[in-house]
Amino acid sequence: MGGSKTGRAGTRVHVVSDVHGNTEALARAGEGADALICLGDLVLFLDYADHSRGIFPDLFGVENADRIVALRTARRFAEARDFGRALWDGLDRERLIEGAVRRQYAQMFAALPTPTYATYGNVDIPGLWQEYAGPGTTVLDGQRVEIGGRVFGFVGGGLPSPMRTPYEVSEEYAAKVEALGEVDVLCSHIPPEVPELCYDTVARRFERGSEALLAAIRRTRPRYALFGHVHQPLARRMRIGGTECVNVGHFAATGRPWALEW
């Protein structure tokens, strides 16, 4: 990465979230920065903008992808689950999904620059990360790291939702937030529980935010709270007390990292 080698004073960090298979842009995401932070959701299971992309249409075709997206968008989650179960009937679901995820992870982790600090998204499979994360990638969940003299805390995964994605946790999520203590930058995949930060204007629904994150922001007052998860949020940033809360963007669609300098 660039860093001080470019002659620039101070520290610059690039932050991405919701990569969802955009390996090409991920390979460029750290250019000109001292470090890359990835807030998860590397896996592309189904692209809601292009139903031909992802694990689901690769297995079941675009027409079935159209159908399941329509059901989920209409918030008919029980019907969507029944439809999905019928498609999977007779197939070794775990083996097929793990094989597809492994292929995606092999490409994406190879594209990560050094150093990268990463945490899991709700669609990721944490058990596979250590197999693919190279020595230049530090995986953190409920843990802290110092970058350029500032302390960054990381909380991975999501909370239980009707989507039933692979890495949703309940009580342990708040425990991970609590374990961080005071940090300068609070990094998570999901946002704090604030309606404007949780509402997706295209999906027309509220995504799950974390009350524990919101309480930690009010209590410990980090300089920044960075997150992703909500692809088209009603508000991309807002201030809570002295904390700047920022949705770093839907990297799969934009291909552009969010930059933090100090």
PDB file of C-alpha atoms in Angstrom:
ATOM      1  CA  MET A   1       0.000   0.000   0.000  1.00  0.00           C
ATOM      2  CA  GLY A   2       0.953   3.622  -0.376  1.00  0.00           C
ATOM      3  CA  GLY A   3       0.925   5.222   3.067  1.00  0.00           C
ATOM      4  CA  SER A   4       3.835   7.485   3.921  1.00  0.00           C
ATOM      5  CA  LYS A   5       5.677   6.235   0.849  1.00  0.00           C
ATOM      6  CA  THR A   6       3.583   8.685  -1.178  1.00  0.00           C
ATOM      7  CA  GLY A   7       4.966  11.599   0.795  1.00  0.00           C
ATOM      8  CA  ARG A   8       1.620  12.154   2.508  1.00  0.00           C
ATOM      9  CA  ALA A   9       1.757  12.959   6.214  1.00  0.00           C
ATOM     10  CA  GLY A  10      -0.478  11.148   8.684  1.00  0.00           C
ATOM     11  CA  THR A  11      -2.499   7.964   8.213  1.00  0.00           C
ATOM     12  CA  ARG A  12      -5.103   7.032   5.609  1.00  0.00           C
ATOM     13  CA  VAL A  13      -7.377   4.005   5.927  1.00  0.00           C
ATOM     14  CA  HIS A  14      -9.806   2.743   3.292  1.00  0.00           C
ATOM     15  CA  VAL A  15     -12.978   1.010   4.468  1.00  0.00           C
ATOM     16  CA  VAL A  16     -15.262  -1.315   2.491  1.00  0.00           C
ATOM     17  CA  SER A  17     -18.336  -3.375   3.320  1.00  0.00           C
ATOM     18  CA  ASP A  18     -20.752  -5.618   1.427  1.00  0.00           C
ATOM     19  CA  VAL A  19     -18.225  -6.691  -1.178  1.00  0.00           C
ATOM     20  CA  HIS A  20     -20.524  -9.475  -2.432  1.00  0.00           C
ATOM     21  CA  GLY A  21     -18.148 -10.920  -4.992  1.00  0.00           C
ATOM     22  CA  ASN A  22     -16.686  -7.689  -6.428  1.00  0.00           C
ATOM     23  CA  THR A  23     -13.156  -9.124  -6.469  1.00  0.00           C
ATOM     24  CA  GLU A  24     -11.880  -6.845  -9.213  1.00  0.00           C
ATOM     25  CA  ALA A  25     -12.610  -3.649  -7.284  1.00  0.00           C
ATOM     26  CA  LEU A  26     -11.466  -5.242  -4.023  1.00  0.00           C
ATOM     27  CA  ALA A  27      -7.996  -5.752  -5.505  1.00  0.00           C
ATOM     28  CA  ARG A  28      -7.735  -1.959  -5.978  1.00  0.00           C
ATOM     29  CA  ALA A  29      -9.443  -0.908  -2.747  1.00  0.00           C
ATOM     30  CA  GLY A  30      -6.239  -0.350  -0.768  1.00  0.00           C
ATOM     31  CA  GLU A  31      -4.437   1.793  -3.326  1.00  0.00           C
ATOM     32  CA  GLY A  32      -3.037   4.949  -1.688  1.00  0.00           C
ATOM     33  CA  ALA A  33      -3.915   3.831   1.844  1.00  0.00           C
ATOM     34  CA  ASP A  34      -1.905   2.611   4.820  1.00  0.00           C
ATOM     35  CA  ALA A  35      -4.454  -0.128   5.585  1.00  0.00           C
ATOM     36  CA  LEU A  36      -7.711  -1.588   4.320  1.00  0.00           C
ATOM     37  CA  ILE A  37     -10.624  -2.361   6.626  1.00  0.00           C
ATOM     38  CA  CYS A  38     -13.281  -4.806   5.422  1.00  0.00           C
ATOM     39  CA  LEU A  39     -16.581  -4.952   7.306  1.00  0.00           C
ATOM     40  CA  GLY A  40     -17.776  -8.207   5.814  1.00  0.00           C
ATOM     41  CA  ASP A  41     -20.289  -9.796   3.470  1.00  0.00           C
ATOM     42  CA  LEU A  42     -17.759 -11.103   0.973  1.00  0.00           C
ATOM     43  CA  VAL A  43     -20.101 -13.831  -0.255  1.00  0.00           C
ATOM     44  CA  LEU A  44     -22.462 -13.239  -3.177  1.00  0.00           C
ATOM     45  CA  PHE A  45     -25.422 -15.563  -2.726  1.00  0.00           C
ATOM     46  CA  LEU A  46     -27.884 -13.570  -4.834  1.00  0.00           C
ATOM     47  CA  ASP A  47     -27.491 -10.166  -6.484  1.00  0.00           C
ATOM     48  CA  TYR A  48     -30.745  -8.246  -6.069  1.00  0.00           C
ATOM     49  CA  ALA A  49     -29.759  -5.861  -8.878  1.00  0.00           C
ATOM     50  CA  ASP A  50     -28.723  -8.612 -11.315  1.00  0.00           C
ATOM     51  CA  HIS A  51     -30.507 -11.886 -10.636  1.00  0.00           C
ATOM     52  CA  SER A  52     -28.104 -13.803 -12.888  1.00  0.00           C
ATOM     53  CA  ARG A  53     -25.208 -13.354 -10.437  1.00  0.00           C
ATOM     54  CA  GLY A  54     -24.498 -15.404  -7.326  1.00  0.00           C
ATOM     55  CA  ILE A  55     -24.619 -18.902  -5.879  1.00  0.00           C
ATOM     56  CA  PHE A  56     -28.423 -19.182  -6.059  1.00  0.00           C
ATOM     57  CA  PRO A  57     -28.878 -18.504  -9.809  1.00  0.00           C
ATOM     58  CA  ASP A  58     -25.803 -20.606 -10.603  1.00  0.00           C
ATOM     59  CA  LEU A  59     -27.590 -23.548  -9.001  1.00  0.00           C
ATOM     60  CA  PHE A  60     -31.250 -22.870  -9.831  1.00  0.00           C
ATOM     61  CA  GLY A  61     -31.391 -20.435 -12.741  1.00  0.00           C
ATOM     62  CA  VAL A  62     -32.483 -16.836 -13.191  1.00  0.00           C
ATOM     63  CA  GLU A  63     -36.244 -17.489 -13.228  1.00  0.00           C
ATOM     64  CA  ASN A  64     -36.134 -19.028  -9.763  1.00  0.00           C
ATOM     65  CA  ALA A  65     -33.925 -16.166  -8.599  1.00  0.00           C
ATOM     66  CA  ASP A  66     -36.522 -13.706  -9.928  1.00  0.00           C
ATOM     67  CA  ARG A  67     -39.194 -15.530  -7.945  1.00  0.00           C
ATOM     68  CA  ILE A  68     -37.370 -15.608  -4.607  1.00  0.00           C
ATOM     69  CA  VAL A  69     -36.367 -11.936  -4.883  1.00  0.00           C
ATOM     70  CA  ALA A  70     -40.004 -10.995  -5.591  1.00  0.00           C
ATOM     71  CA  LEU A  71     -41.183 -12.912  -2.518  1.00  0.00           C
ATOM     72  CA  ARG A  72     -38.546 -11.414  -0.237  1.00  0.00           C
ATOM     73  CA  THR A  73     -39.140  -7.882  -1.553  1.00  0.00           C
ATOM     74  CA  ALA A  74     -42.853  -8.345  -0.812  1.00  0.00           C
ATOM     75  CA  ARG A  75     -41.793  -9.461   2.705  1.00  0.00           C
ATOM     76  CA  ARG A  76     -43.412 -12.852   2.121  1.00  0.00           C
ATOM     77  CA  PHE A  77     -40.536 -14.524   3.937  1.00  0.00           C
ATOM     78  CA  ALA A  78     -42.353 -17.734   4.887  1.00  0.00           C
ATOM     79  CA  GLU A  79     -43.307 -18.321   1.239  1.00  0.00           C
ATOM     80  CA  ALA A  80     -39.742 -17.568   0.172  1.00  0.00           C
ATOM     81  CA  ARG A  81     -38.408 -20.142   2.635  1.00  0.00           C
ATOM     82  CA  ASP A  82     -40.915 -22.774   1.455  1.00  0.00           C
ATOM     83  CA  PHE A  83     -39.996 -22.069  -2.172  1.00  0.00           C
ATOM     84  CA  GLY A  84     -36.292 -22.341  -1.374  1.00  0.00           C
ATOM     85  CA  ARG A  85     -36.776 -25.588   0.559  1.00  0.00           C
ATOM     86  CA  ALA A  86     -38.581 -27.133  -2.432  1.00  0.00           C
ATOM     87  CA  LEU A  87     -35.681 -26.225  -4.722  1.00  0.00           C
ATOM     88  CA  TRP A  88     -33.119 -27.714  -2.335  1.00  0.00           C
ATOM     89  CA  ASP A  89     -35.104 -30.897  -1.771  1.00  0.00           C
ATOM     90  CA  GLY A  90     -32.922 -33.919  -2.533  1.00  0.00           C
ATOM     91  CA  LEU A  91     -29.723 -31.872  -2.848  1.00  0.00           C
ATOM     92  CA  ASP A  92     -26.790 -31.719  -0.436  1.00  0.00           C
ATOM     93  CA  ARG A  93     -27.304 -28.074   0.433  1.00  0.00           C
ATOM     94  CA  GLU A  94     -24.387 -27.674   2.844  1.00  0.00           C
ATOM     95  CA  ARG A  95     -21.873 -29.283   0.493  1.00  0.00           C
ATOM     96  CA  LEU A  96     -22.967 -27.259  -2.546  1.00  0.00           C
ATOM     97  CA  ILE A  97     -23.003 -23.937  -0.704  1.00  0.00           C
ATOM     98  CA  GLU A  98     -19.694 -24.539   1.027  1.00  0.00           C
ATOM     99  CA  GLY A  99     -18.037 -25.438  -2.287  1.00  0.00           C
ATOM    100  CA  ALA A 100     -19.348 -22.257  -3.929  1.00  0.00           C
ATOM    101  CA  VAL A 101     -18.350 -20.106  -0.955  1.00  0.00           C
ATOM    102  CA  ARG A 102     -14.875 -21.617  -0.934  1.00  0.00           C
ATOM    103  CA  ARG A 103     -14.404 -20.682  -4.588  1.00  0.00           C
ATOM    104  CA  GLN A 104     -15.463 -17.096  -3.869  1.00  0.00           C
ATOM    105  CA  TYR A 105     -13.298 -16.832  -0.741  1.00  0.00           C
ATOM    106  CA  ALA A 106     -10.219 -18.148  -2.546  1.00  0.00           C
ATOM    107  CA  GLN A 107     -10.482 -15.311  -5.060  1.00  0.00           C
ATOM    108  CA  MET A 108     -11.415 -12.531  -2.659  1.00  0.00           C
ATOM    109  CA  PHE A 109      -8.914 -13.213   0.110  1.00  0.00           C
ATOM    110  CA  ALA A 110      -6.174 -13.450  -2.522  1.00  0.00           C
ATOM    111  CA  ALA A 111      -7.184  -9.943  -3.671  1.00  0.00           C
ATOM    112  CA  LEU A 112      -6.891  -8.355  -0.198  1.00  0.00           C
ATOM    113  CA  PRO A 113      -3.871  -6.055   0.215  1.00  0.00           C
ATOM    114  CA  THR A 114      -1.453  -6.012   3.149  1.00  0.00           C
ATOM    115  CA  PRO A 115      -2.378  -4.992   5.776  1.00  0.00           C
ATOM    116  CA  THR A 116      -6.099  -5.715   5.875  1.00  0.00           C
ATOM    117  CA  TYR A 117      -8.218  -5.775   9.032  1.00  0.00           C
ATOM    118  CA  ALA A 118     -11.489  -7.639   8.507  1.00  0.00           C
ATOM    119  CA  THR A 119     -14.603  -8.776  10.320  1.00  0.00           C
ATOM    120  CA  TYR A 120     -17.483 -11.004   9.264  1.00  0.00           C
ATOM    121  CA  GLY A 121     -20.777  -9.966   7.705  1.00  0.00           C
ATOM    122  CA  ASN A 122     -24.066 -11.741   8.296  1.00  0.00           C
ATOM    123  CA  VAL A 123     -23.806 -13.758   5.048  1.00  0.00           C
ATOM    124  CA  ASP A 124     -20.234 -14.904   5.705  1.00  0.00           C
ATOM    125  CA  ILE A 125     -19.150 -18.300   7.049  1.00  0.00           C
ATOM    126  CA  PRO A 126     -16.613 -17.531   9.820  1.00  0.00           C
ATOM    127  CA  GLY A 127     -15.373 -21.105  10.063  1.00  0.00           C
ATOM    128  CA  LEU A 128     -13.791 -20.847   6.606  1.00  0.00           C
ATOM    129  CA  TRP A 129     -12.015 -17.506   6.985  1.00  0.00           C
ATOM    130  CA  GLN A 130      -8.875 -18.762   8.701  1.00  0.00           C
ATOM    131  CA  GLU A 131      -8.260 -21.156   5.810  1.00  0.00           C
ATOM    132  CA  TYR A 132      -8.130 -18.324   3.285  1.00  0.00           C
ATOM    133  CA  ALA A 133      -6.893 -15.279   5.223  1.00  0.00           C
ATOM    134  CA  GLY A 134      -3.216 -14.802   4.445  1.00  0.00           C
ATOM    135  CA  PRO A 135      -0.570 -13.421   6.830  1.00  0.00           C
ATOM    136  CA  GLY A 136      -1.394  -9.861   5.739  1.00  0.00           C
ATOM    137  CA  THR A 137      -5.056 -10.143   6.826  1.00  0.00           C
ATOM    138  CA  THR A 138      -6.041  -9.839  10.492  1.00  0.00           C
ATOM    139  CA  VAL A 139      -9.513 -11.172  11.302  1.00  0.00           C
ATOM    140  CA  LEU A 140     -11.153  -9.490  14.319  1.00  0.00           C
ATOM    141  CA  ASP A 141     -14.499 -10.065  16.044  1.00  0.00           C
ATOM    142  CA  GLY A 142     -15.064  -8.574  19.488  1.00  0.00           C
ATOM    143  CA  GLN A 143     -11.426  -7.467  19.389  1.00  0.00           C
ATOM    144  CA  ARG A 144      -9.349  -4.272  19.090  1.00  0.00           C
ATOM    145  CA  VAL A 145      -6.326  -3.221  17.065  1.00  0.00           C
ATOM    146  CA  GLU A 146      -4.252  -0.039  16.875  1.00  0.00           C
ATOM    147  CA  ILE A 147      -3.781   1.593  13.466  1.00  0.00           C
ATOM    148  CA  GLY A 148      -1.775   4.786  13.183  1.00  0.00           C
ATOM    149  CA  GLY A 149      -2.134   5.532  16.893  1.00  0.00           C
ATOM    150  CA  ARG A 150      -5.924   5.092  16.967  1.00  0.00           C
ATOM    151  CA  VAL A 151      -7.766   2.151  18.513  1.00  0.00           C
ATOM    152  CA  PHE A 152     -10.241   0.348  16.236  1.00  0.00           C
ATOM    153  CA  GLY A 153     -12.779  -2.115  17.657  1.00  0.00           C
ATOM    154  CA  PHE A 154     -14.486  -4.748  15.481  1.00  0.00           C
ATOM    155  CA  VAL A 155     -17.821  -6.531  15.866  1.00  0.00           C
ATOM    156  CA  GLY A 156     -18.778  -9.037  13.172  1.00  0.00           C
ATOM    157  CA  GLY A 157     -21.998 -10.688  12.089  1.00  0.00           C
ATOM    158  CA  GLY A 158     -25.635  -9.707  12.287  1.00  0.00           C
ATOM    159  CA  LEU A 159     -28.663 -10.196  14.522  1.00  0.00           C
ATOM    160  CA  PRO A 160     -31.441 -12.758  13.914  1.00  0.00           C
ATOM    161  CA  SER A 161     -33.664 -11.772  10.987  1.00  0.00           C
ATOM    162  CA  PRO A 162     -36.341 -13.301   8.734  1.00  0.00           C
ATOM    163  CA  MET A 163     -33.601 -13.831   6.108  1.00  0.00           C
ATOM    164  CA  ARG A 164     -31.861 -16.400   8.360  1.00  0.00           C
ATOM    165  CA  THR A 165     -28.399 -15.701   6.984  1.00  0.00           C
ATOM    166  CA  PRO A 166     -25.393 -17.808   8.076  1.00  0.00           C
ATOM    167  CA  TYR A 167     -23.791 -15.578  10.722  1.00  0.00           C
ATOM    168  CA  GLU A 168     -26.609 -14.218  12.847  1.00  0.00           C
ATOM    169  CA  VAL A 169     -26.026 -14.211  16.622  1.00  0.00           C
ATOM    170  CA  SER A 170     -28.171 -13.102  19.550  1.00  0.00           C
ATOM    171  CA  GLU A 171     -26.943 -12.631  23.125  1.00  0.00           C
ATOM    172  CA  GLU A 172     -23.286 -12.954  22.181  1.00  0.00           C
ATOM    173  CA  TYR A 173     -23.495  -9.894  19.908  1.00  0.00           C
ATOM    174  CA  ALA A 174     -23.921  -7.507  22.849  1.00  0.00           C
ATOM    175  CA  ALA A 175     -21.137  -9.327  24.688  1.00  0.00           C
ATOM    176  CA  LYS A 176     -18.764  -8.712  21.778  1.00  0.00           C
ATOM    177  CA  VAL A 177     -19.620  -5.004  21.800  1.00  0.00           C
ATOM    178  CA  GLU A 178     -19.097  -4.840  25.562  1.00  0.00           C
ATOM    179  CA  ALA A 179     -15.711  -6.565  25.282  1.00  0.00           C
ATOM    180  CA  LEU A 180     -14.319  -3.716  23.166  1.00  0.00           C
ATOM    181  CA  GLY A 181     -14.494  -1.041  25.856  1.00  0.00           C
ATOM    182  CA  GLU A 182     -13.570   2.453  24.715  1.00  0.00           C
ATOM    183  CA  VAL A 183     -12.274   2.766  21.158  1.00  0.00           C
ATOM    184  CA  ASP A 184     -11.590   5.630  18.767  1.00  0.00           C
ATOM    185  CA  VAL A 185     -13.340   3.922  15.837  1.00  0.00           C
ATOM    186  CA  LEU A 186     -16.135   1.376  16.284  1.00  0.00           C
ATOM    187  CA  CYS A 187     -16.315  -0.948  13.254  1.00  0.00           C
ATOM    188  CA  SER A 188     -19.250  -3.305  12.704  1.00  0.00           C
ATOM    189  CA  HIS A 189     -21.090  -4.925   9.834  1.00  0.00           C
ATOM    190  CA  ILE A 190     -24.566  -3.829  10.931  1.00  0.00           C
ATOM    191  CA  PRO A 191     -25.534  -0.279  11.971  1.00  0.00           C
ATOM    192  CA  PRO A 192     -26.600   0.939  15.388  1.00  0.00           C
ATOM    193  CA  GLU A 193     -30.352   0.719  15.960  1.00  0.00           C
ATOM    194  CA  VAL A 194     -31.373   4.070  14.460  1.00  0.00           C
ATOM    195  CA  PRO A 195     -34.324   4.018  12.013  1.00  0.00           C
ATOM    196  CA  GLU A 196     -32.732   6.342   9.427  1.00  0.00           C
ATOM    197  CA  LEU A 197     -29.580   4.204   9.341  1.00  0.00           C
ATOM    198  CA  CYS A 198     -31.449   0.884   9.177  1.00  0.00           C
ATOM    199  CA  TYR A 199     -34.088   1.566   6.517  1.00  0.00           C
ATOM    200  CA  ASP A 200     -33.293   0.363   2.982  1.00  0.00           C
ATOM    201  CA  THR A 201     -35.080   2.620   0.514  1.00  0.00           C
ATOM    202  CA  VAL A 202     -34.967   0.099  -2.360  1.00  0.00           C
ATOM    203  CA  ALA A 203     -35.840  -3.074  -0.446  1.00  0.00           C
ATOM    204  CA  ARG A 204     -38.437  -0.962   1.426  1.00  0.00           C
ATOM    205  CA  ARG A 205     -37.763  -2.533   4.800  1.00  0.00           C
ATOM    206  CA  PHE A 206     -35.862  -1.980   8.007  1.00  0.00           C
ATOM    207  CA  GLU A 207     -32.749  -4.106   8.376  1.00  0.00           C
ATOM    208  CA  ARG A 208     -31.676  -5.237  11.846  1.00  0.00           C
ATOM    209  CA  GLY A 209     -29.580  -2.705  13.724  1.00  0.00           C
ATOM    210  CA  SER A 210     -27.962  -3.174  17.120  1.00  0.00           C
ATOM    211  CA  GLU A 211     -29.184  -1.557  20.318  1.00  0.00           C
ATOM    212  CA  ALA A 212     -25.901  -2.642  21.946  1.00  0.00           C
ATOM    213  CA  LEU A 213     -23.931  -0.661  19.360  1.00  0.00           C
ATOM    214  CA  LEU A 214     -26.124   2.393  19.918  1.00  0.00           C
ATOM    215  CA  ALA A 215     -25.693   2.138  23.691  1.00  0.00           C
ATOM    216  CA  ALA A 216     -21.903   1.787  23.310  1.00  0.00           C
ATOM    217  CA  ILE A 217     -21.776   4.868  21.055  1.00  0.00           C
ATOM    218  CA  ARG A 218     -23.681   6.918  23.633  1.00  0.00           C
ATOM    219  CA  ARG A 219     -21.629   5.558  26.517  1.00  0.00           C
ATOM    220  CA  THR A 220     -18.058   5.499  25.132  1.00  0.00           C
ATOM    221  CA  ARG A 221     -18.320   8.239  22.449  1.00  0.00           C
ATOM    222  CA  PRO A 222     -15.949   6.948  19.762  1.00  0.00           C
ATOM    223  CA  ARG A 223     -14.897   9.446  17.100  1.00  0.00           C
ATOM    224  CA  TYR A 224     -16.451   7.289  14.381  1.00  0.00           C
ATOM    225  CA  ALA A 225     -18.846   4.369  14.093  1.00  0.00           C
ATOM    226  CA  LEU A 226     -18.387   2.672  10.704  1.00  0.00           C
ATOM    227  CA  PHE A 227     -20.681  -0.018   9.261  1.00  0.00           C
ATOM    228  CA  GLY A 228     -22.399  -1.304   6.118  1.00  0.00           C
ATOM    229  CA  HIS A 229     -25.156  -3.941   5.703  1.00  0.00           C
ATOM    230  CA  VAL A 230     -27.900  -1.535   4.543  1.00  0.00           C
ATOM    231  CA  HIS A 231     -27.261  -1.183   0.828  1.00  0.00           C
ATOM    232  CA  GLN A 232     -29.442   1.864   0.091  1.00  0.00           C
ATOM    233  CA  PRO A 233     -29.929   3.578   3.464  1.00  0.00           C
ATOM    234  CA  LEU A 234     -32.284   6.459   4.112  1.00  0.00           C
ATOM    235  CA  ALA A 235     -29.347   8.239   5.789  1.00  0.00           C
ATOM    236  CA  ARG A 236     -25.734   7.405   4.989  1.00  0.00           C
ATOM    237  CA  ARG A 237     -24.348   9.278   7.959  1.00  0.00           C
ATOM    238  CA  MET A 238     -25.474  11.090  11.076  1.00  0.00           C
ATOM    239  CA  ARG A 239     -23.979  12.387  14.289  1.00  0.00           C
ATOM    240  CA  ILE A 240     -24.869  10.842  17.624  1.00  0.00           C
ATOM    241  CA  GLY A 241     -23.388  13.085  20.299  1.00  0.00           C
ATOM    242  CA  GLY A 242     -19.730  13.415  19.368  1.00  0.00           C
ATOM    243  CA  THR A 243     -19.696  10.299  17.161  1.00  0.00           C
ATOM    244  CA  GLU A 244     -19.875  10.450  13.365  1.00  0.00           C
ATOM    245  CA  CYS A 245     -21.858   7.388  12.244  1.00  0.00           C
ATOM    246  CA  VAL A 246     -21.082   6.425   8.638  1.00  0.00           C
ATOM    247  CA  ASN A 247     -22.440   3.756   6.317  1.00  0.00           C
ATOM    248  CA  VAL A 248     -19.269   3.196   4.264  1.00  0.00           C
ATOM    249  CA  GLY A 249     -21.258   2.156   1.197  1.00  0.00           C
ATOM    250  CA  HIS A 250     -22.387  -0.837  -0.836  1.00  0.00           C
ATOM    251  CA  PHE A 251     -18.979  -1.757  -2.266  1.00  0.00           C
ATOM    252  CA  ALA A 252     -20.383  -4.426  -4.595  1.00  0.00           C
ATOM    253  CA  ALA A 253     -22.222  -1.689  -6.496  1.00  0.00           C
ATOM    254  CA  THR A 254     -19.868   1.296  -6.162  1.00  0.00           C
ATOM    255  CA  GLY A 255     -16.423  -0.302  -6.186  1.00  0.00           C
ATOM    256  CA  ARG A 256     -15.225   2.670  -4.134  1.00  0.00           C
ATOM    257  CA  PRO A 257     -13.852   2.500  -0.587  1.00  0.00           C
ATOM    258  CA  TRP A 258     -14.662   5.109   2.051  1.00  0.00           C
ATOM    259  CA  ALA A 259     -11.543   6.958   3.238  1.00  0.00           C
ATOM    260  CA  LEU A 260     -10.594   8.042   6.759  1.00  0.00           C
ATOM    261  CA  GLU A 261      -7.546  10.265   7.304  1.00  0.00           C
ATOM    262  CA  TRP A 262      -5.902  11.699  10.389  1.00  0.00           C
TER     263      TRP A 262
END
